[in-house]
CSV table of C-alpha atoms in Angstrom, one decimal:
chain,number,residue,atom,x,y,z
A,1,UNK,CA,0.1,-0.2,0.4
A,2,UNK,CA,1.7,3.3,-1.2
A,3,UNK,CA,1.9,6.4,1.4
A,4,UNK,CA,-0.9,8.4,1.7
A,5,UNK,CA,-0.4,11.5,0.0
A,6,UNK,CA,-1.8,15.0,0.5
A,7,UNK,CA,-3.7,16.7,-2.1
A,8,UNK,CA,-4.9,20.4,-2.5
A,9,UNK,CA,-6.8,22.2,-5.4
A,10,UNK,CA,-6.9,25.5,-5.4
A,11,UNK,CA,-8.8,27.9,-7.9
A,12,UNK,CA,-8.6,31.7,-7.4
A,13,UNK,CA,-12.0,31.5,-5.8
A,14,UNK,CA,-11.8,28.8,-3.0
A,15,UNK,CA,-10.1,25.8,-1.8
A,16,UNK,CA,-11.8,23.5,-4.2
A,17,UNK,CA,-10.7,20.1,-2.7
A,18,UNK,CA,-8.0,19.3,0.3
A,19,UNK,CA,-7.8,15.8,1.5
A,20,UNK,CA,-5.1,12.8,2.1
A,21,UNK,CA,-5.4,10.3,-0.9
A,22,UNK,CA,-3.9,7.6,-2.7
A,23,UNK,CA,-2.8,8.9,-5.8
A,24,UNK,CA,-3.5,11.7,-8.0
A,25,UNK,CA,-3.4,12.1,-12.2
A,26,UNK,CA,-3.2,15.4,-13.3
A,27,UNK,CA,-2.8,16.3,-16.9
A,28,UNK,CA,0.7,17.5,-17.6
A,29,UNK,CA,1.8,19.8,-20.7
A,30,UNK,CA,3.3,16.9,-21.7
A,31,UNK,CA,0.9,14.6,-21.5
A,32,UNK,CA,-1.0,13.0,-18.2
A,33,UNK,CA,1.1,11.5,-15.1
A,34,UNK,CA,-0.1,9.8,-11.8
A,35,UNK,CA,1.3,11.2,-8.1
A,36,UNK,CA,2.1,8.6,-5.8
A,37,UNK,CA,3.3,9.2,-2.3
A,38,UNK,CA,7.0,10.1,-1.8
A,39,UNK,CA,6.9,11.4,-5.2
A,40,UNK,CA,10.4,13.1,-6.0
A,41,UNK,CA,9.3,17.4,-6.1
A,42,UNK,CA,7.9,18.3,-9.4
A,43,UNK,CA,6.4,21.3,-10.6
A,44,UNK,CA,4.6,21.1,-14.0
A,45,UNK,CA,2.2,23.4,-15.8
A,46,UNK,CA,-1.0,21.7,-16.2
A,47,UNK,CA,-3.8,21.5,-19.7
A,48,UNK,CA,-7.2,21.8,-19.4
A,49,UNK,CA,-7.9,18.2,-18.5
A,50,UNK,CA,-9.0,16.1,-15.7
A,51,UNK,CA,-7.7,15.9,-12.3
A,52,UNK,CA,-8.7,12.3,-11.0
A,53,UNK,CA,-7.9,11.7,-7.4
A,54,UNK,CA,-8.4,7.6,-6.2
A,55,UNK,CA,-9.2,7.4,-2.4
A,56,UNK,CA,-9.4,3.9,-1.4
A,57,UNK,CA,-11.5,2.7,-3.7
A,58,UNK,CA,-13.1,5.9,-4.3
A,59,UNK,CA,-12.2,8.3,-7.3
A,60,UNK,CA,-13.5,11.8,-7.8
A,61,UNK,CA,-12.6,14.0,-11.3
A,62,UNK,CA,-12.6,17.8,-10.9
A,63,UNK,CA,-12.3,19.8,-14.3
A,64,UNK,CA,-9.2,22.0,-14.5
A,65,UNK,CA,-8.8,24.4,-16.7
A,66,UNK,CA,-5.0,24.9,-17.2
A,67,UNK,CA,-2.6,25.9,-14.2
A,68,UNK,CA,0.3,24.1,-12.7
A,69,UNK,CA,0.9,21.3,-10.5
A,70,UNK,CA,3.4,21.7,-7.2
A,71,UNK,CA,4.8,18.1,-5.9
A,72,UNK,CA,6.9,19.0,-2.9
A,73,UNK,CA,7.3,17.3,0.1
A,74,UNK,CA,4.6,18.5,2.1
A,75,UNK,CA,1.8,17.4,-0.7
A,76,UNK,CA,0.6,18.0,-3.9
A,77,UNK,CA,-0.8,21.4,-5.1
A,78,UNK,CA,-2.9,22.1,-8.1
A,79,UNK,CA,-3.4,25.4,-8.7
A,80,UNK,CA,-5.9,25.9,-11.8
A,81,UNK,CA,-7.5,29.1,-12.8
A,82,UNK,CA,-10.9,26.9,-13.5
A,83,UNK,CA,-11.2,24.0,-11.1
A,84,UNK,CA,-14.9,22.5,-11.3
A,85,UNK,CA,-16.9,18.9,-9.8
A,86,UNK,CA,-19.5,17.5,-12.0
A,87,UNK,CA,-22.0,19.3,-9.9
A,88,UNK,CA,-20.8,22.6,-11.1
A,89,UNK,CA,-21.7,21.8,-14.5
A,90,UNK,CA,-25.3,21.9,-16.0
A,91,UNK,CA,-26.5,19.1,-18.2
A,92,UNK,CA,-26.2,21.4,-20.9
A,93,UNK,CA,-23.1,22.7,-20.2
A,94,UNK,CA,-21.7,19.3,-20.2
A,95,UNK,CA,-23.4,18.6,-23.5
A,96,UNK,CA,-21.7,21.9,-24.8
A,97,UNK,CA,-18.4,21.0,-23.7
A,98,UNK,CA,-18.7,17.1,-25.1
A,99,UNK,CA,-19.5,18.5,-28.5
A,100,UNK,CA,-16.8,20.7,-28.3
A,101,UNK,CA,-14.5,18.1,-27.4
A,102,UNK,CA,-15.8,16.1,-30.2
A,103,UNK,CA,-15.0,18.9,-32.6
A,104,UNK,CA,-11.3,19.3,-31.1
A,105,UNK,CA,-10.9,15.0,-31.8
A,106,UNK,CA,-11.8,15.6,-35.0
A,107,UNK,CA,-9.3,18.6,-35.6
A,108,UNK,CA,-6.7,17.2,-33.8
A,109,UNK,CA,-3.6,15.7,-36.3
A,110,UNK,CA,-1.0,14.2,-34.6
A,111,UNK,CA,-1.3,10.9,-31.7
A,112,UNK,CA,-0.6,13.2,-28.9
A,113,UNK,CA,-3.3,15.7,-29.4
A,114,UNK,CA,-6.2,13.0,-30.3
A,115,UNK,CA,-5.1,11.4,-26.7
A,116,UNK,CA,-5.8,15.1,-25.3
A,117,UNK,CA,-8.7,15.8,-27.1
A,118,UNK,CA,-10.0,11.8,-26.0
A,119,UNK,CA,-9.3,12.4,-22.4
A,120,UNK,CA,-11.3,15.4,-22.0
A,121,UNK,CA,-14.2,13.7,-24.0
A,122,UNK,CA,-14.2,10.7,-21.5
A,123,UNK,CA,-14.1,12.8,-18.7
A,124,UNK,CA,-17.3,15.4,-19.6
A,125,UNK,CA,-18.8,12.0,-20.6
A,126,UNK,CA,-18.1,10.7,-17.5
A,127,UNK,CA,-19.6,13.8,-15.4
A,128,UNK,CA,-22.2,13.7,-17.8
A,129,UNK,CA,-23.3,10.1,-16.2
A,130,UNK,CA,-22.4,11.4,-12.7
A,131,UNK,CA,-24.6,14.3,-13.2
A,132,UNK,CA,-27.8,12.3,-14.7
A,133,UNK,CA,-27.3,9.7,-11.9
A,134,UNK,CA,-26.9,12.3,-9.5
A,135,UNK,CA,-30.0,15.0,-10.4
A,136,UNK,CA,-32.8,12.7,-10.1
A,137,UNK,CA,-32.4,11.7,-6.8
A,138,UNK,CA,-32.1,15.3,-5.2
A,139,UNK,CA,-35.3,15.4,-6.4
B,1,UNK,CA,-37.1,80.9,15.8
B,2,UNK,CA,-38.6,77.8,14.3
B,3,UNK,CA,-42.2,77.7,14.9
B,4,UNK,CA,-43.1,74.4,16.7
B,5,UNK,CA,-44.6,72.4,13.1
B,6,UNK,CA,-41.3,73.7,11.7
B,7,UNK,CA,-39.3,71.8,14.8
B,8,UNK,CA,-41.8,68.6,14.1
B,9,UNK,CA,-41.6,68.2,10.1
B,10,UNK,CA,-37.4,68.3,10.8
B,11,UNK,CA,-37.2,66.0,13.7
B,12,UNK,CA,-39.5,63.5,11.1
B,13,UNK,CA,-37.0,63.9,8.5
B,14,UNK,CA,-34.0,63.2,10.7
B,15,UNK,CA,-35.8,60.3,12.2
B,16,UNK,CA,-36.4,59.1,8.1
B,17,UNK,CA,-32.8,59.8,7.2
B,18,UNK,CA,-31.4,57.4,10.6
B,19,UNK,CA,-33.8,54.8,9.3
B,20,UNK,CA,-32.1,55.1,5.3
B,21,UNK,CA,-28.4,54.8,7.4
B,22,UNK,CA,-29.5,52.0,10.0
B,23,UNK,CA,-31.2,50.1,7.0
B,24,UNK,CA,-27.9,50.8,4.7
B,25,UNK,CA,-24.9,49.9,7.5
B,26,UNK,CA,-27.1,46.2,7.7
B,27,UNK,CA,-27.0,45.8,4.2
B,28,UNK,CA,-23.5,46.4,4.1
B,29,UNK,CA,-22.5,44.6,7.3
B,30,UNK,CA,-23.9,41.4,5.6
B,31,UNK,CA,-22.0,42.3,2.4
B,32,UNK,CA,-19.0,42.6,4.6
B,33,UNK,CA,-19.4,39.1,5.8
B,34,UNK,CA,-19.3,38.0,2.0
B,35,UNK,CA,-16.1,39.5,1.0
B,36,UNK,CA,-14.4,38.8,3.6
B,37,UNK,CA,-15.2,35.2,2.9
B,38,UNK,CA,-14.3,35.7,-0.7
B,39,UNK,CA,-11.5,37.5,0.1
B,40,UNK,CA,-10.0,35.0,2.4
B,41,UNK,CA,-10.9,32.0,0.1
B,42,UNK,CA,-8.7,33.7,-2.6
B,43,UNK,CA,-5.8,33.8,-0.2
B,44,UNK,CA,-4.6,29.7,-0.6
B,45,UNK,CA,-4.2,30.2,-4.4
B,46,UNK,CA,-2.3,33.7,-4.0
B,47,UNK,CA,-0.4,32.5,-1.1
B,48,UNK,CA,0.9,29.8,-3.1
B,49,UNK,CA,1.2,31.3,-6.1
B,50,UNK,CA,3.5,33.7,-4.3
B,51,UNK,CA,5.8,31.0,-2.8
B,52,UNK,CA,6.4,29.4,-6.0
B,53,UNK,CA,7.0,32.4,-8.2
B,54,UNK,CA,9.6,33.9,-5.5
B,55,UNK,CA,11.3,30.2,-5.7
B,56,UNK,CA,11.1,30.6,-9.3
B,57,UNK,CA,12.0,34.1,-9.6
B,58,UNK,CA,15.2,34.8,-7.1
B,59,UNK,CA,16.8,31.8,-9.3
B,60,UNK,CA,16.1,34.4,-12.7
B,61,UNK,CA,15.7,38.3,-11.3
B,62,UNK,CA,19.6,38.5,-11.7
B,63,UNK,CA,20.1,36.6,-15.5
B,64,UNK,CA,20.1,38.3,-18.6
B,65,UNK,CA,17.6,35.7,-20.3
B,66,UNK,CA,15.0,36.7,-17.7
B,67,UNK,CA,11.5,37.3,-18.9
B,68,UNK,CA,10.7,40.8,-19.6
B,69,UNK,CA,7.7,40.7,-17.4
B,70,UNK,CA,10.6,39.8,-14.4
B,71,UNK,CA,13.1,42.0,-15.1
B,72,UNK,CA,11.0,44.8,-17.2
B,73,UNK,CA,11.8,46.6,-20.1
B,74,UNK,CA,14.6,48.1,-19.1
B,75,UNK,CA,13.5,51.4,-18.9
B,76,UNK,CA,11.1,53.2,-16.6
B,77,UNK,CA,9.8,56.5,-18.7
B,78,UNK,CA,6.3,55.3,-18.9
B,79,UNK,CA,4.2,54.0,-15.8
B,80,UNK,CA,0.9,52.5,-16.0
B,81,UNK,CA,-1.3,53.4,-12.6
B,82,UNK,CA,-4.1,51.1,-12.2
B,83,UNK,CA,-6.3,53.0,-10.0
B,84,UNK,CA,-9.3,50.1,-8.1
B,85,UNK,CA,-11.8,51.8,-6.2
B,86,UNK,CA,-15.6,51.1,-5.2
B,87,UNK,CA,-18.5,51.8,-7.7
B,88,UNK,CA,-20.4,53.3,-5.3
B,89,UNK,CA,-19.8,56.3,-2.8
B,90,UNK,CA,-21.5,56.5,0.8
B,91,UNK,CA,-18.5,54.5,2.6
B,92,UNK,CA,-16.3,57.7,4.1
B,93,UNK,CA,-13.3,58.2,2.8
B,94,UNK,CA,-12.7,54.9,1.3
B,95,UNK,CA,-12.8,56.0,-2.2
B,96,UNK,CA,-10.7,59.7,-2.3
B,97,UNK,CA,-7.9,57.9,0.2
B,98,UNK,CA,-7.0,55.6,-2.4
B,99,UNK,CA,-7.5,58.3,-5.3
B,100,UNK,CA,-5.6,60.5,-3.3
B,101,UNK,CA,-2.8,58.3,-2.8
B,102,UNK,CA,-2.5,57.3,-6.9
B,103,UNK,CA,-2.7,61.4,-7.3
B,104,UNK,CA,0.3,62.3,-5.3
B,105,UNK,CA,2.0,58.8,-6.6
B,106,UNK,CA,1.2,60.4,-10.7
B,107,UNK,CA,2.1,64.0,-9.4
B,108,UNK,CA,5.8,62.7,-8.0
B,109,UNK,CA,6.2,60.5,-11.5
B,110,UNK,CA,5.3,63.7,-13.8
B,111,UNK,CA,7.4,65.9,-11.7
B,112,UNK,CA,10.7,63.4,-12.1
B,113,UNK,CA,9.5,64.1,-16.1
B,114,UNK,CA,7.9,60.7,-16.7
B,115,UNK,CA,5.1,59.3,-18.5
B,116,UNK,CA,1.9,58.8,-16.7
B,117,UNK,CA,-1.1,56.6,-18.1
B,118,UNK,CA,-3.8,55.8,-15.8
B,119,UNK,CA,-6.4,52.6,-15.6
B,120,UNK,CA,-9.2,53.2,-13.4
B,121,UNK,CA,-11.3,50.4,-12.0
B,122,UNK,CA,-14.6,51.7,-10.5
B,123,UNK,CA,-16.3,54.5,-11.3
B,124,UNK,CA,-15.4,56.5,-8.1
B,125,UNK,CA,-12.0,56.9,-8.6
B,126,UNK,CA,-12.8,57.7,-12.4
B,127,UNK,CA,-14.6,60.9,-11.3
B,128,UNK,CA,-12.1,61.7,-8.8
B,129,UNK,CA,-8.9,61.0,-11.0
B,130,UNK,CA,-10.6,62.6,-14.3
B,131,UNK,CA,-10.5,65.9,-12.7
B,132,UNK,CA,-6.4,66.5,-12.7
B,133,UNK,CA,-5.5,63.8,-15.3
B,134,UNK,CA,-8.3,63.8,-17.9
B,135,UNK,CA,-5.1,63.3,-20.7
B,136,UNK,CA,-3.7,60.8,-18.5
B,137,UNK,CA,-6.9,58.5,-18.0
B,138,UNK,CA,-6.6,56.0,-21.1
B,139,UNK,CA,-9.3,53.3,-19.9
B,140,UNK,CA,-12.3,52.9,-17.7
B,141,UNK,CA,-13.4,49.5,-16.5
B,142,UNK,CA,-16.5,49.6,-14.9
B,143,UNK,CA,-17.7,46.7,-12.3
B,144,UNK,CA,-21.1,48.3,-12.1
B,145,UNK,CA,-22.9,45.7,-13.8
B,146,UNK,CA,-21.0,42.7,-12.0
B,147,UNK,CA,-22.7,41.6,-8.6
B,148,UNK,CA,-19.6,39.3,-7.7
B,149,UNK,CA,-15.8,40.3,-8.6
B,150,UNK,CA,-15.3,36.9,-10.3
B,151,UNK,CA,-11.5,35.4,-11.3
B,152,UNK,CA,-12.4,36.4,-15.3
B,153,UNK,CA,-12.9,39.7,-14.5
B,154,UNK,CA,-9.3,40.2,-13.3
B,155,UNK,CA,-8.3,38.2,-16.5
B,156,UNK,CA,-9.7,40.6,-18.7
B,157,UNK,CA,-8.1,43.5,-16.9
B,158,UNK,CA,-4.7,41.4,-16.5
B,159,UNK,CA,-4.6,40.6,-20.8
B,160,UNK,CA,-4.9,44.3,-20.3
B,161,UNK,CA,-2.4,45.3,-18.4
B,162,UNK,CA,0.3,42.3,-20.3
B,163,UNK,CA,-0.7,43.6,-23.6
B,164,UNK,CA,-0.2,46.9,-23.2
B,165,UNK,CA,3.5,46.1,-21.9
B,166,UNK,CA,4.5,43.8,-24.0
B,167,UNK,CA,3.3,46.2,-27.6
B,168,UNK,CA,5.9,48.9,-25.2
B,169,UNK,CA,3.6,51.4,-24.4
B,170,UNK,CA,4.1,51.4,-20.5
B,171,UNK,CA,7.6,50.4,-18.4
B,172,UNK,CA,6.3,49.7,-15.4
B,173,UNK,CA,2.8,49.1,-13.8
B,174,UNK,CA,1.4,49.9,-10.3
B,175,UNK,CA,-1.8,48.7,-8.6
B,176,UNK,CA,-3.5,51.1,-6.0
B,177,UNK,CA,-6.3,49.6,-4.0
B,178,UNK,CA,-7.2,49.9,-0.5
B,179,UNK,CA,-6.0,47.0,2.1
B,180,UNK,CA,-8.7,45.6,3.9
B,181,UNK,CA,-7.0,45.7,7.8
B,182,UNK,CA,-10.2,45.6,9.8
B,183,UNK,CA,-13.8,47.4,9.4
B,184,UNK,CA,-12.3,50.5,10.9
B,185,UNK,CA,-8.8,50.7,9.0
B,186,UNK,CA,-8.3,50.4,5.1
B,187,UNK,CA,-4.7,51.1,4.0
B,188,UNK,CA,-4.2,52.7,0.7
B,189,UNK,CA,-1.5,50.6,-0.8
B,190,UNK,CA,0.5,50.5,-4.1
B,191,UNK,CA,1.6,47.0,-5.6
B,192,UNK,CA,4.2,47.1,-8.4
B,193,UNK,CA,2.9,44.4,-10.6
B,194,UNK,CA,5.6,44.6,-13.9
B,195,UNK,CA,8.4,44.2,-13.3
B,196,UNK,CA,7.2,41.6,-11.0
B,197,UNK,CA,8.9,42.0,-7.3
B,198,UNK,CA,10.1,38.7,-6.4
B,199,UNK,CA,10.9,38.9,-2.6
B,200,UNK,CA,14.3,37.1,-2.1
B,201,UNK,CA,14.7,35.6,1.6
B,202,UNK,CA,17.9,36.3,2.7
B,203,UNK,CA,17.8,33.8,5.5
B,204,UNK,CA,17.5,30.8,3.3
B,205,UNK,CA,19.2,28.3,4.0
B,206,UNK,CA,20.8,26.3,1.1
B,207,UNK,CA,19.7,23.0,2.4
B,208,UNK,CA,16.0,24.1,2.8
B,209,UNK,CA,15.7,24.7,-1.0
B,210,UNK,CA,14.5,21.4,-2.4
B,211,UNK,CA,15.7,20.7,-6.1
B,212,UNK,CA,12.7,20.4,-8.4
B,213,UNK,CA,12.0,18.8,-11.4
B,214,UNK,CA,10.6,20.8,-13.8
B,215,UNK,CA,8.3,19.9,-16.6
B,216,UNK,CA,8.6,21.0,-19.5
B,217,UNK,CA,11.2,23.5,-17.8
B,218,UNK,CA,11.9,26.2,-15.7
B,219,UNK,CA,12.3,28.9,-18.3
B,220,UNK,CA,9.1,28.2,-19.8
B,221,UNK,CA,7.1,27.8,-16.4
B,222,UNK,CA,8.1,31.0,-15.5
B,223,UNK,CA,6.8,32.3,-18.3
B,224,UNK,CA,3.8,30.7,-17.9
B,225,UNK,CA,2.8,32.2,-14.5
B,226,UNK,CA,4.5,35.3,-14.8
B,227,UNK,CA,0.8,36.9,-16.6
B,228,UNK,CA,-1.0,34.5,-14.1
B,229,UNK,CA,0.9,36.1,-11.6
B,230,UNK,CA,-0.6,39.3,-12.9
B,231,UNK,CA,-4.2,38.6,-13.0
B,232,UNK,CA,-4.3,36.7,-9.3
B,233,UNK,CA,-2.9,40.4,-7.9
B,234,UNK,CA,-5.1,42.0,-9.7
B,235,UNK,CA,-8.1,39.6,-8.3
B,236,UNK,CA,-7.0,39.6,-4.5
B,237,UNK,CA,-6.9,43.5,-4.9
B,238,UNK,CA,-10.4,43.3,-6.1
B,239,UNK,CA,-11.9,41.5,-3.3
B,240,UNK,CA,-9.8,43.3,-1.5
B,241,UNK,CA,-11.3,46.4,-2.0
B,242,UNK,CA,-14.8,44.7,-2.3
B,243,UNK,CA,-14.2,44.3,1.5
B,244,UNK,CA,-12.8,47.4,2.7
B,245,UNK,CA,-15.7,49.0,0.3
B,246,UNK,CA,-18.4,47.1,2.9
B,247,UNK,CA,-16.4,48.1,6.2
B,248,UNK,CA,-15.9,51.6,5.2
B,249,UNK,CA,-19.8,51.8,4.2
B,250,UNK,CA,-20.4,49.9,7.8
B,251,UNK,CA,-18.7,52.7,9.6
B,252,UNK,CA,-19.8,55.6,7.5
B,253,UNK,CA,-23.4,54.6,8.2
B,254,UNK,CA,-22.9,53.9,11.8
B,255,UNK,CA,-21.5,57.2,12.3
B,256,UNK,CA,-24.1,58.9,10.0
B,257,UNK,CA,-26.7,56.9,12.4
B,258,UNK,CA,-25.1,58.1,15.2
B,259,UNK,CA,-25.3,61.6,14.2
B,260,UNK,CA,-29.0,61.8,13.3
B,261,UNK,CA,-29.5,60.2,17.0
B,262,UNK,CA,-28.0,63.6,18.2
B,263,UNK,CA,-29.8,65.6,16.0
B,264,UNK,CA,-33.0,64.3,17.0
B,265,UNK,CA,-32.3,64.6,20.8
B,266,UNK,CA,-30.9,68.3,20.5
B,267,UNK,CA,-34.7,68.7,18.5
B,268,UNK,CA,-36.9,66.8,20.6
B,269,UNK,CA,-35.3,69.0,23.8
B,270,UNK,CA,-35.6,72.1,21.8
B,271,UNK,CA,-39.2,71.4,20.5
B,272,UNK,CA,-40.3,70.4,24.2
B,273,UNK,CA,-39.0,73.6,25.3
B,274,UNK,CA,-41.0,75.6,22.9
B,275,UNK,CA,-43.9,73.6,23.8
B,276,UNK,CA,-43.7,74.3,27.3
B,277,UNK,CA,-42.8,78.3,26.8
B,278,UNK,CA,-46.1,78.4,24.8
B,279,UNK,CA,-48.3,76.9,27.2
B,280,UNK,CA,-46.4,78.8,30.4
B,281,UNK,CA,-47.4,82.3,27.9
B,282,UNK,CA,-51.5,80.8,27.4
B,283,UNK,CA,-51.1,80.2,31.1
B,284,UNK,CA,-50.3,83.5,32.0
B,285,UNK,CA,-52.3,85.3,29.1
B,286,UNK,CA,-55.7,83.1,30.9
B,287,UNK,CA,-54.6,84.5,34.5
B,288,UNK,CA,-54.1,88.3,33.8
B,289,UNK,CA,-57.0,88.3,31.5
B,290,UNK,CA,-59.0,86.3,34.9
B,291,UNK,CA,-57.4,88.9,37.0
B,292,UNK,CA,-58.5,91.7,35.3
B,293,UNK,CA,-62.0,90.7,35.8
């Protein structure tokens, strides 16, 4: 069992997430990567994409619109200009984002772009499922 | 001497003024709480951003290949003053103290033969500075339509400032706002945006510095971070201003309510004295009339 790692997701408007987790996957500028406990100090720019934190067996994801990640011995700080959970989106917004992601996927020329666009699309598809599962029970 | 009826009208009018100021004070205190929360929740981001930037910037500040936003354009001829004030008045000396601070700064720069350009955020600062620096104001940004200042608003302003810097129209940018200390004290503050101020921690032990891996590399990260930092600074300044405005309004309205209370007391005393004087006068008239019979 890997050591727990403290993850904080901060946007300029609020502290979105702050907990000890098992691992966190972030959309680095050179591709997605996963950080686990006792990671070497690292600083990386983030692309728009999805941050996934894994906590025991649960995982939750956040949409981030660019920013950077600072991995230090004290923990992981993810500074994102936009950081949203699925609950922050409406169904229409997610559909809109899925459309955008599909367009982006068609426009992408090389494997790398395709991978990024696909990841964004998958993420929003997950969000769509979550929102659909969540909304009816709320009423 | 005002008649009894006049006094009565005045008392009523002061009373309704007091009602209004009391209501405004309560609204301001409710808004203050919200504004303070907003300012506080933006702090973690700004603090971490500052930490990372200081670490990276300190190493780069003295190098020749440092980004322009950090090292400056090599000149300090044209200064941009970004003056952030509130949209509304009735908050004591809040707006005028920021404007005065910025004006002193601008006059000082002009006296030294520098060029001054001004961007005002918020109507009150614009009104105030327009009187003396009509030709220096290059733009006015209104936040009137915005209920709650979001990061996106700060981002637009930040991009504007960076755009001006990159096109060579300005060399130095300074942000003026009011720092929120407490409800009764807001301190007008100037903060240099470009070139970025990096605080070098003199006491930092070389052992404390962690050697980071950078992805893609330090220079790219720094170049990505500096523009973001400007927007973040503007954002937190706007939030501090928001809290400060409400705090100032609260204490201004508290004062106004108290003054109105004093006035009502004085007027009521006057009213009662006159009323008694009149009664005494009438009694004397009746008595002397009865004696004459």
